[in-house]
């Protein structure tokens, strides 16, 4: 499905011109992708009417909206007096209808896994697929525990999409210890647990993002979380079959998207920018902490609460960065930010070691491998292991390469930012995946002074 925001410039190869001057200006990046997904799916499972503002209109979220429509929810985009509004009328827990056609989740792991959980808890049948990237990603991490709750799944080999789902007619509550700190797994089980009588309990090794828990609590569900009794992980307990009431959501700007202009300003000499209305949930803000530890001047201003989520404005100034050790226990709070952190590390003085990041190998692409390949091609010293990336910074980035982005928006944006400071250009082979999460990436970066070009064939 096409984005209502045109991003024609993002089709095909692209590169950034070496920045002649520092970046400057004020910008508000688009809505948080995780909260956007949840504002739609949770309201689609609630009773009543909700109005969502600040929703990310990227392909991933639009695919989620379309799938929810096929499952019977009413979702409409309207131009309101204060900007775009998304109106959702839910069908209630277990209220999904049988979709007439295959649900296409495009590039979105979050949409696929959260919907798998929601469908597992309703007695409907659905078939789901996605693009080549999503069709290669592991689904067993959700289908295996959801099967224990009573749902049935038929997948391709190794648990990959396409997959057929027969939801449980009488879902059972689950007590589950997840081997990975994954908000997608946790949220999928919570969404199925909404339909099960009794308590669903999920333990994860470290706390992953908690947007689902925050929204469910605001919608009237009884949900609690904390370190588990033996201290081995983070547990979340949900009482099933709540009265779930629709709520309006004002979606903050995505810190994972803000990460790109943030690093661009830190590494481009003479820069000073301001990024407004950024979601700063502690389970998401690990990159800000890490960049500050590297010596990055990032000032957090106007800290406030927006609909149960911490939000602030960031003032970012060009800084001389130093390499750091990024501890494994921080990984969940910045899991999507390692590609752009690797770019910051490439210009920092000394070595940056990122540990405990094995999950990056099963994101939209194998992000450890692609970052290592692209940075090496640009003349930077990198080493990788199964769950580690080590980047040795340099004051002169050579560039002069074409990097493979493999349908991965964050790989594409990271290498475009590297090009701002490289001697010769860093061309990304395909910028089109950027529309999945940040359709306005190019225009926002241009408003701060960056320039992009398409290579001459
Ligand atoms: C997300 C969770 C993370 C993250 C993804 C969005 C979410 O994935 O990488 O971009 O919205 O729940 P995992 O749950 O697999 O870690």
PDB file of N, CA, C and O in Angstrom, residues 76-140:
ATOM      1  N   UNK A  76     -10.058   5.132   9.843  1.00  0.00           N
ATOM      2  CA  UNK A  76     -10.182   6.198   8.836  1.00  0.00           C
ATOM      3  C   UNK A  76      -9.169   7.298   9.077  1.00  0.00           C
ATOM      4  O   UNK A  76      -8.961   7.705  10.222  1.00  0.00           O
ATOM      5  N   UNK A  77      -8.599   7.803   7.998  1.00  0.00           N
ATOM      6  CA  UNK A  77      -7.684   8.950   8.092  1.00  0.00           C
ATOM      7  C   UNK A  77      -8.473  10.216   7.752  1.00  0.00           C
ATOM      8  O   UNK A  77      -9.138  10.268   6.713  1.00  0.00           O
ATOM      9  N   UNK A  78      -8.441  11.207   8.632  1.00  0.00           N
ATOM     10  CA  UNK A  78      -9.160  12.461   8.361  1.00  0.00           C
ATOM     11  C   UNK A  78      -8.230  13.647   8.586  1.00  0.00           C
ATOM     12  O   UNK A  78      -7.349  13.589   9.432  1.00  0.00           O
ATOM     13  N   UNK A  79      -8.489  14.711   7.837  1.00  0.00           N
ATOM     14  CA  UNK A  79      -7.746  15.958   8.074  1.00  0.00           C
ATOM     15  C   UNK A  79      -8.506  16.729   9.133  1.00  0.00           C
ATOM     16  O   UNK A  79      -9.607  17.220   8.873  1.00  0.00           O
ATOM     17  N   UNK A  80      -7.982  16.835  10.342  1.00  0.00           N
ATOM     18  CA  UNK A  80      -8.635  17.584  11.410  1.00  0.00           C
ATOM     19  C   UNK A  80      -8.156  19.026  11.423  1.00  0.00           C
ATOM     20  O   UNK A  80      -7.303  19.405  10.619  1.00  0.00           O
ATOM     21  N   UNK A  81      -8.691  19.824  12.365  1.00  0.00           N
ATOM     22  CA  UNK A  81      -8.292  21.229  12.458  1.00  0.00           C
ATOM     23  C   UNK A  81      -6.826  21.376  12.846  1.00  0.00           C
ATOM     24  O   UNK A  81      -6.151  22.313  12.455  1.00  0.00           O
ATOM     25  N   UNK A  82      -6.341  20.401  13.655  1.00  0.00           N
ATOM     26  CA  UNK A  82      -4.946  20.492  14.114  1.00  0.00           C
ATOM     27  C   UNK A  82      -4.054  19.464  13.439  1.00  0.00           C
ATOM     28  O   UNK A  82      -3.097  18.987  14.035  1.00  0.00           O
ATOM     29  N   UNK A  83      -4.399  19.091  12.230  1.00  0.00           N
ATOM     30  CA  UNK A  83      -3.563  18.128  11.513  1.00  0.00           C
ATOM     31  C   UNK A  83      -4.297  16.813  11.275  1.00  0.00           C
ATOM     32  O   UNK A  83      -5.511  16.711  11.483  1.00  0.00           O
ATOM     33  N   UNK A  84      -3.521  15.816  10.855  1.00  0.00           N
ATOM     34  CA  UNK A  84      -4.115  14.529  10.474  1.00  0.00           C
ATOM     35  C   UNK A  84      -4.568  13.760  11.713  1.00  0.00           C
ATOM     36  O   UNK A  84      -3.868  13.725  12.723  1.00  0.00           O
ATOM     37  N   UNK A  85      -5.751  13.173  11.613  1.00  0.00           N
ATOM     38  CA  UNK A  85      -6.273  12.330  12.703  1.00  0.00           C
ATOM     39  C   UNK A  85      -6.590  10.961  12.133  1.00  0.00           C
ATOM     40  O   UNK A  85      -7.091  10.845  11.021  1.00  0.00           O
ATOM     41  N   UNK A  86      -6.302   9.941  12.916  1.00  0.00           N
ATOM     42  CA  UNK A  86      -6.696   8.578  12.540  1.00  0.00           C
ATOM     43  C   UNK A  86      -7.772   8.126  13.517  1.00  0.00           C
ATOM     44  O   UNK A  86      -7.556   8.158  14.737  1.00  0.00           O
ATOM     45  N   UNK A  87      -8.933   7.767  12.981  1.00  0.00           N
ATOM     46  CA  UNK A  87     -10.067   7.376  13.823  1.00  0.00           C
ATOM     47  C   UNK A  87     -10.243   5.866  13.784  1.00  0.00           C
ATOM     48  O   UNK A  87     -10.253   5.260  12.705  1.00  0.00           O
ATOM     49  N   UNK A  88     -10.349   5.278  14.974  1.00  0.00           N
ATOM     50  CA  UNK A  88     -10.436   3.816  15.080  1.00  0.00           C
ATOM     51  C   UNK A  88     -11.700   3.438  15.841  1.00  0.00           C
ATOM     52  O   UNK A  88     -11.949   3.950  16.937  1.00  0.00           O
ATOM     53  N   UNK A  89     -12.513   2.541  15.254  1.00  0.00           N
ATOM     54  CA  UNK A  89     -13.637   1.939  15.968  1.00  0.00           C
ATOM     55  C   UNK A  89     -13.330   0.455  16.099  1.00  0.00           C
ATOM     56  O   UNK A  89     -13.224  -0.262  15.102  1.00  0.00           O
ATOM     57  N   UNK A  90     -13.175   0.013  17.334  1.00  0.00           N
ATOM     58  CA  UNK A  90     -12.724  -1.355  17.576  1.00  0.00           C
ATOM     59  C   UNK A  90     -13.842  -2.377  17.487  1.00  0.00           C
ATOM     60  O   UNK A  90     -15.022  -2.034  17.454  1.00  0.00           O
ATOM     61  N   UNK A  91     -13.423  -3.637  17.463  1.00  0.00           N
ATOM     62  CA  UNK A  91     -14.390  -4.745  17.388  1.00  0.00           C
ATOM     63  C   UNK A  91     -14.479  -5.467  18.732  1.00  0.00           C
ATOM     64  O   UNK A  91     -15.281  -6.379  18.897  1.00  0.00           O
ATOM     65  N   UNK A  92     -13.653  -5.085  19.704  1.00  0.00           N
ATOM     66  CA  UNK A  92     -13.645  -5.755  21.007  1.00  0.00           C
ATOM     67  C   UNK A  92     -12.744  -6.984  20.988  1.00  0.00           C
ATOM     68  O   UNK A  92     -12.432  -7.527  19.922  1.00  0.00           O
ATOM     69  N   UNK A  93     -12.344  -7.409  22.195  1.00  0.00           N
ATOM     70  CA  UNK A  93     -11.490  -8.606  22.323  1.00  0.00           C
ATOM     71  C   UNK A  93     -12.245  -9.788  21.725  1.00  0.00           C
ATOM     72  O   UNK A  93     -13.432  -9.961  21.977  1.00  0.00           O
ATOM     73  N   UNK A  94     -11.608 -10.581  20.936  1.00  0.00           N
ATOM     74  CA  UNK A  94     -12.170 -11.755  20.241  1.00  0.00           C
ATOM     75  C   UNK A  94     -13.189 -11.382  19.172  1.00  0.00           C
ATOM     76  O   UNK A  94     -13.955 -12.231  18.727  1.00  0.00           O
ATOM     77  N   UNK A  95     -13.179 -10.119  18.751  1.00  0.00           N
ATOM     78  CA  UNK A  95     -14.201  -9.678  17.790  1.00  0.00           C
ATOM     79  C   UNK A  95     -13.750  -9.683  16.336  1.00  0.00           C
ATOM     80  O   UNK A  95     -14.507  -9.253  15.454  1.00  0.00           O
ATOM     81  N   UNK A  96     -12.544 -10.133  16.037  1.00  0.00           N
ATOM     82  CA  UNK A  96     -12.072 -10.068  14.656  1.00  0.00           C
ATOM     83  C   UNK A  96     -12.901 -10.945  13.725  1.00  0.00           C
ATOM     84  O   UNK A  96     -13.300 -12.056  14.084  1.00  0.00           O
ATOM     85  N   UNK A  97     -13.133 -10.440  12.511  1.00  0.00           N
ATOM     86  CA  UNK A  97     -13.819 -11.211  11.474  1.00  0.00           C
ATOM     87  C   UNK A  97     -12.774 -11.943  10.635  1.00  0.00           C
ATOM     88  O   UNK A  97     -11.598 -11.600  10.666  1.00  0.00           O
ATOM     89  N   UNK A  98     -13.237 -12.904   9.865  1.00  0.00           N
ATOM     90  CA  UNK A  98     -12.302 -13.629   8.992  1.00  0.00           C
ATOM     91  C   UNK A  98     -11.952 -12.745   7.794  1.00  0.00           C
ATOM     92  O   UNK A  98     -12.843 -12.343   7.048  1.00  0.00           O
ATOM     93  N   UNK A  99     -10.664 -12.406   7.617  1.00  0.00           N
ATOM     94  CA  UNK A  99     -10.315 -11.568   6.464  1.00  0.00           C
ATOM     95  C   UNK A  99     -10.561 -12.316   5.150  1.00  0.00           C
ATOM     96  O   UNK A  99     -10.327 -13.519   5.076  1.00  0.00           O
ATOM     97  N   UNK A 100     -11.034 -11.575   4.147  1.00  0.00           N
ATOM     98  CA  UNK A 100     -11.340 -12.219   2.857  1.00  0.00           C
ATOM     99  C   UNK A 100     -10.093 -12.609   2.104  1.00  0.00           C
ATOM    100  O   UNK A 100     -10.103 -13.471   1.259  1.00  0.00           O
ATOM    101  N   UNK A 101      -9.016 -11.860   2.386  1.00  0.00           N
ATOM    102  CA  UNK A 101      -7.819 -12.066   1.581  1.00  0.00           C
ATOM    103  C   UNK A 101      -6.589 -12.241   2.478  1.00  0.00           C
ATOM    104  O   UNK A 101      -6.664 -12.064   3.693  1.00  0.00           O
ATOM    105  N   UNK A 102      -5.446 -12.504   1.848  1.00  0.00           N
ATOM    106  CA  UNK A 102      -4.192 -12.665   2.583  1.00  0.00           C
ATOM    107  C   UNK A 102      -3.778 -11.315   3.168  1.00  0.00           C
ATOM    108  O   UNK A 102      -3.859 -10.291   2.483  1.00  0.00           O
ATOM    109  N   UNK A 103      -3.356 -11.306   4.420  1.00  0.00           N
ATOM    110  CA  UNK A 103      -2.885 -10.070   5.051  1.00  0.00           C
ATOM    111  C   UNK A 103      -1.433  -9.858   4.640  1.00  0.00           C
ATOM    112  O   UNK A 103      -0.586 -10.731   4.873  1.00  0.00           O
ATOM    113  N   UNK A 104      -1.153  -8.699   4.044  1.00  0.00           N
ATOM    114  CA  UNK A 104       0.223  -8.433   3.608  1.00  0.00           C
ATOM    115  C   UNK A 104       0.893  -7.470   4.577  1.00  0.00           C
ATOM    116  O   UNK A 104       0.570  -6.290   4.607  1.00  0.00           O
ATOM    117  N   UNK A 105       1.829  -7.975   5.358  1.00  0.00           N
ATOM    118  CA  UNK A 105       2.454  -7.161   6.384  1.00  0.00           C
ATOM    119  C   UNK A 105       3.710  -6.457   5.880  1.00  0.00           C
ATOM    120  O   UNK A 105       4.456  -5.869   6.678  1.00  0.00           O
ATOM    121  N   UNK A 106       3.943  -6.519   4.566  1.00  0.00           N
ATOM    122  CA  UNK A 106       5.054  -5.770   3.960  1.00  0.00           C
ATOM    123  C   UNK A 106       6.382  -6.106   4.613  1.00  0.00           C
ATOM    124  O   UNK A 106       6.791  -7.261   4.667  1.00  0.00           O
ATOM    125  N   UNK A 107       7.047  -5.077   5.157  1.00  0.00           N
ATOM    126  CA  UNK A 107       8.399  -5.211   5.727  1.00  0.00           C
ATOM    127  C   UNK A 107       8.353  -5.335   7.263  1.00  0.00           C
ATOM    128  O   UNK A 107       9.377  -5.447   7.918  1.00  0.00           O
ATOM    129  N   UNK A 108       7.133  -5.337   7.835  1.00  0.00           N
ATOM    130  CA  UNK A 108       7.011  -5.077   9.270  1.00  0.00           C
ATOM    131  C   UNK A 108       6.925  -6.312  10.173  1.00  0.00           C
ATOM    132  O   UNK A 108       5.882  -6.963  10.271  1.00  0.00           O
ATOM    133  N   UNK A 109       8.004  -6.581  10.881  1.00  0.00           N
ATOM    134  CA  UNK A 109       8.028  -7.660  11.869  1.00  0.00           C
ATOM    135  C   UNK A 109       7.077  -7.368  13.019  1.00  0.00           C
ATOM    136  O   UNK A 109       6.422  -8.274  13.547  1.00  0.00           O
ATOM    137  N   UNK A 110       7.008  -6.108  13.428  1.00  0.00           N
ATOM    138  CA  UNK A 110       6.123  -5.757  14.543  1.00  0.00           C
ATOM    139  C   UNK A 110       4.670  -6.016  14.172  1.00  0.00           C
ATOM    140  O   UNK A 110       3.923  -6.630  14.936  1.00  0.00           O
ATOM    141  N   UNK A 111       4.264  -5.571  12.971  1.00  0.00           N
ATOM    142  CA  UNK A 111       2.871  -5.785  12.558  1.00  0.00           C
ATOM    143  C   UNK A 111       2.579  -7.279  12.475  1.00  0.00           C
ATOM    144  O   UNK A 111       1.551  -7.754  12.966  1.00  0.00           O
ATOM    145  N   UNK A 112       3.488  -8.044  11.885  1.00  0.00           N
ATOM    146  CA  UNK A 112       3.241  -9.482  11.711  1.00  0.00           C
ATOM    147  C   UNK A 112       3.123 -10.184  13.061  1.00  0.00           C
ATOM    148  O   UNK A 112       2.198 -10.957  13.296  1.00  0.00           O
ATOM    149  N   UNK A 113       4.059  -9.892  13.965  1.00  0.00           N
ATOM    150  CA  UNK A 113       4.074 -10.646  15.229  1.00  0.00           C
ATOM    151  C   UNK A 113       2.954 -10.189  16.163  1.00  0.00           C
ATOM    152  O   UNK A 113       2.312 -11.018  16.810  1.00  0.00           O
ATOM    153  N   UNK A 114       2.689  -8.891  16.249  1.00  0.00           N
ATOM    154  CA  UNK A 114       1.593  -8.431  17.115  1.00  0.00           C
ATOM    155  C   UNK A 114       0.247  -8.944  16.601  1.00  0.00           C
ATOM    156  O   UNK A 114      -0.602  -9.394  17.370  1.00  0.00           O
ATOM    157  N   UNK A 115       0.069  -8.893  15.281  1.00  0.00           N
ATOM    158  CA  UNK A 115      -1.196  -9.391  14.721  1.00  0.00           C
ATOM    159  C   UNK A 115      -1.337 -10.889  14.920  1.00  0.00           C
ATOM    160  O   UNK A 115      -2.435 -11.387  15.176  1.00  0.00           O
ATOM    161  N   UNK A 116      -0.211 -11.620  14.819  1.00  0.00           N
ATOM    162  CA  UNK A 116      -0.278 -13.072  15.047  1.00  0.00           C
ATOM    163  C   UNK A 116      -0.829 -13.339  16.444  1.00  0.00           C
ATOM    164  O   UNK A 116      -1.670 -14.220  16.636  1.00  0.00           O
ATOM    165  N   UNK A 117      -0.400 -12.548  17.428  1.00  0.00           N
ATOM    166  CA  UNK A 117      -0.897 -12.713  18.795  1.00  0.00           C
ATOM    167  C   UNK A 117      -2.364 -12.353  18.909  1.00  0.00           C
ATOM    168  O   UNK A 117      -3.153 -13.080  19.523  1.00  0.00           O
ATOM    169  N   UNK A 118      -2.748 -11.233  18.303  1.00  0.00           N
ATOM    170  CA  UNK A 118      -4.143 -10.787  18.391  1.00  0.00           C
ATOM    171  C   UNK A 118      -5.072 -11.791  17.713  1.00  0.00           C
ATOM    172  O   UNK A 118      -6.146 -12.118  18.225  1.00  0.00           O
ATOM    173  N   UNK A 119      -4.642 -12.315  16.570  1.00  0.00           N
ATOM    174  CA  UNK A 119      -5.477 -13.279  15.838  1.00  0.00           C
ATOM    175  C   UNK A 119      -5.520 -14.612  16.602  1.00  0.00           C
ATOM    176  O   UNK A 119      -6.566 -15.271  16.674  1.00  0.00           O
ATOM    177  N   UNK A 120      -4.396 -14.980  17.231  1.00  0.00           N
ATOM    178  CA  UNK A 120      -4.339 -16.244  17.984  1.00  0.00           C
ATOM    179  C   UNK A 120      -5.388 -16.280  19.095  1.00  0.00           C
ATOM    180  O   UNK A 120      -5.881 -17.348  19.454  1.00  0.00           O
ATOM    181  N   UNK A 121      -5.727 -15.105  19.624  1.00  0.00           N
ATOM    182  CA  UNK A 121      -6.706 -15.057  20.710  1.00  0.00           C
ATOM    183  C   UNK A 121      -8.132 -14.865  20.242  1.00  0.00           C
ATOM    184  O   UNK A 121      -9.037 -14.644  21.044  1.00  0.00           O
ATOM    185  N   UNK A 122      -8.379 -14.895  18.930  1.00  0.00           N
ATOM    186  CA  UNK A 122      -9.766 -14.751  18.442  1.00  0.00           C
ATOM    187  C   UNK A 122     -10.037 -15.919  17.490  1.00  0.00           C
ATOM    188  O   UNK A 122      -9.172 -16.305  16.721  1.00  0.00           O
ATOM    189  N   UNK A 123     -11.253 -16.435  17.516  1.00  0.00           N
ATOM    190  CA  UNK A 123     -11.525 -17.697  16.815  1.00  0.00           C
ATOM    191  C   UNK A 123     -11.684 -17.502  15.309  1.00  0.00           C
ATOM    192  O   UNK A 123     -12.608 -18.009  14.697  1.00  0.00           O
ATOM    193  N   UNK A 124     -10.750 -16.770  14.718  1.00  0.00           N
ATOM    194  CA  UNK A 124     -10.846 -16.550  13.282  1.00  0.00           C
ATOM    195  C   UNK A 124      -9.703 -17.277  12.569  1.00  0.00           C
ATOM    196  O   UNK A 124      -8.836 -17.867  13.197  1.00  0.00           O
ATOM    197  N   UNK A 125      -9.748 -17.213  11.238  1.00  0.00           N
ATOM    198  CA  UNK A 125      -8.697 -17.834  10.428  1.00  0.00           C
ATOM    199  C   UNK A 125      -8.113 -16.749   9.538  1.00  0.00           C
ATOM    200  O   UNK A 125      -8.845 -15.955   8.947  1.00  0.00           O
ATOM    201  N   UNK A 126      -6.798 -16.684   9.448  1.00  0.00           N
ATOM    202  CA  UNK A 126      -6.171 -15.675   8.583  1.00  0.00           C
ATOM    203  C   UNK A 126      -4.869 -16.217   8.021  1.00  0.00           C
ATOM    204  O   UNK A 126      -4.227 -17.077   8.629  1.00  0.00           O
ATOM    205  N   UNK A 127      -4.498 -15.680   6.859  1.00  0.00           N
ATOM    206  CA  UNK A 127      -3.227 -16.044   6.230  1.00  0.00           C
ATOM    207  C   UNK A 127      -2.416 -14.754   6.105  1.00  0.00           C
ATOM    208  O   UNK A 127      -2.969 -13.701   5.779  1.00  0.00           O
ATOM    209  N   UNK A 128      -1.127 -14.852   6.397  1.00  0.00           N
ATOM    210  CA  UNK A 128      -0.289 -13.658   6.457  1.00  0.00           C
ATOM    211  C   UNK A 128       0.985 -13.857   5.636  1.00  0.00           C
ATOM    212  O   UNK A 128       1.568 -14.944   5.642  1.00  0.00           O
ATOM    213  N   UNK A 129       1.391 -12.800   4.931  1.00  0.00           N
ATOM    214  CA  UNK A 129       2.686 -12.849   4.245  1.00  0.00           C
ATOM    215  C   UNK A 129       3.373 -11.488   4.370  1.00  0.00           C
ATOM    216  O   UNK A 129       2.895 -10.610   5.092  1.00  0.00           O
ATOM    217  N   UNK A 130       4.495 -11.328   3.670  1.00  0.00           N
ATOM    218  CA  UNK A 130       5.213 -10.061   3.732  1.00  0.00           C
ATOM    219  C   UNK A 130       6.225  -9.993   2.606  1.00  0.00           C
ATOM    220  O   UNK A 130       6.239 -10.866   1.722  1.00  0.00           O
ATOM    221  N   UNK A 131       7.100  -8.987   2.647  1.00  0.00           N
ATOM    222  CA  UNK A 131       8.100  -8.866   1.578  1.00  0.00           C
ATOM    223  C   UNK A 131       9.241  -9.871   1.793  1.00  0.00           C
ATOM    224  O   UNK A 131       9.220 -10.635   2.773  1.00  0.00           O
ATOM    225  N   UNK A 132      10.237  -9.857   0.913  1.00  0.00           N
ATOM    226  CA  UNK A 132      11.298 -10.870   0.983  1.00  0.00           C
ATOM    227  C   UNK A 132      12.036 -10.811   2.319  1.00  0.00           C
ATOM    228  O   UNK A 132      12.424 -11.849   2.865  1.00  0.00           O
ATOM    229  N   UNK A 133      12.211  -9.608   2.875  1.00  0.00           N
ATOM    230  CA  UNK A 133      12.888  -9.478   4.169  1.00  0.00           C
ATOM    231  C   UNK A 133      12.042 -10.145   5.256  1.00  0.00           C
ATOM    232  O   UNK A 133      12.528 -10.992   6.008  1.00  0.00           O
ATOM    233  N   UNK A 134      10.772  -9.794   5.328  1.00  0.00           N
ATOM    234  CA  UNK A 134       9.906 -10.347   6.390  1.00  0.00           C
ATOM    235  C   UNK A 134       9.723 -11.857   6.230  1.00  0.00           C
ATOM    236  O   UNK A 134       9.660 -12.588   7.224  1.00  0.00           O
ATOM    237  N   UNK A 135       9.680 -12.320   4.977  1.00  0.00           N
ATOM    238  CA  UNK A 135       9.495 -13.764   4.741  1.00  0.00           C
ATOM    239  C   UNK A 135      10.717 -14.578   5.178  1.00  0.00           C
ATOM    240  O   UNK A 135      10.650 -15.795   5.241  1.00  0.00           O
ATOM    241  N   UNK A 136      11.827 -13.879   5.456  1.00  0.00           N
ATOM    242  CA  UNK A 136      13.015 -14.618   5.899  1.00  0.00           C
ATOM    243  C   UNK A 136      13.167 -14.574   7.429  1.00  0.00           C
ATOM    244  O   UNK A 136      14.077 -15.177   7.974  1.00  0.00           O
ATOM    245  N   UNK A 137      12.289 -13.882   8.118  1.00  0.00           N
ATOM    246  CA  UNK A 137      12.488 -13.664   9.564  1.00  0.00           C
ATOM    247  C   UNK A 137      11.796 -14.739  10.413  1.00  0.00           C
ATOM    248  O   UNK A 137      10.755 -15.257  10.021  1.00  0.00           O
ATOM    249  N   UNK A 138      12.364 -15.022  11.591  1.00  0.00           N
ATOM    250  CA  UNK A 138      11.811 -16.118  12.411  1.00  0.00           C
ATOM    251  C   UNK A 138      10.467 -15.756  13.055  1.00  0.00           C
ATOM    252  O   UNK A 138      10.338 -14.706  13.678  1.00  0.00           O
ATOM    253  N   UNK A 139       9.490 -16.633  12.887  1.00  0.00           N
ATOM    254  CA  UNK A 139       8.177 -16.438  13.500  1.00  0.00           C
ATOM    255  C   UNK A 139       7.942 -17.421  14.649  1.00  0.00           C
ATOM    256  O   UNK A 139       7.023 -17.257  15.440  1.00  0.00           O
ATOM    257  N   UNK A 140       8.790 -18.481  14.736  1.00  0.00           N
ATOM    258  CA  UNK A 140       8.589 -19.508  15.773  1.00  0.00           C
ATOM    259  C   UNK A 140       8.629 -18.897  17.169  1.00  0.00           C
ATOM    260  O   UNK A 140       7.975 -19.396  18.082  1.00  0.00           O
TER     261      UNK A 140
END
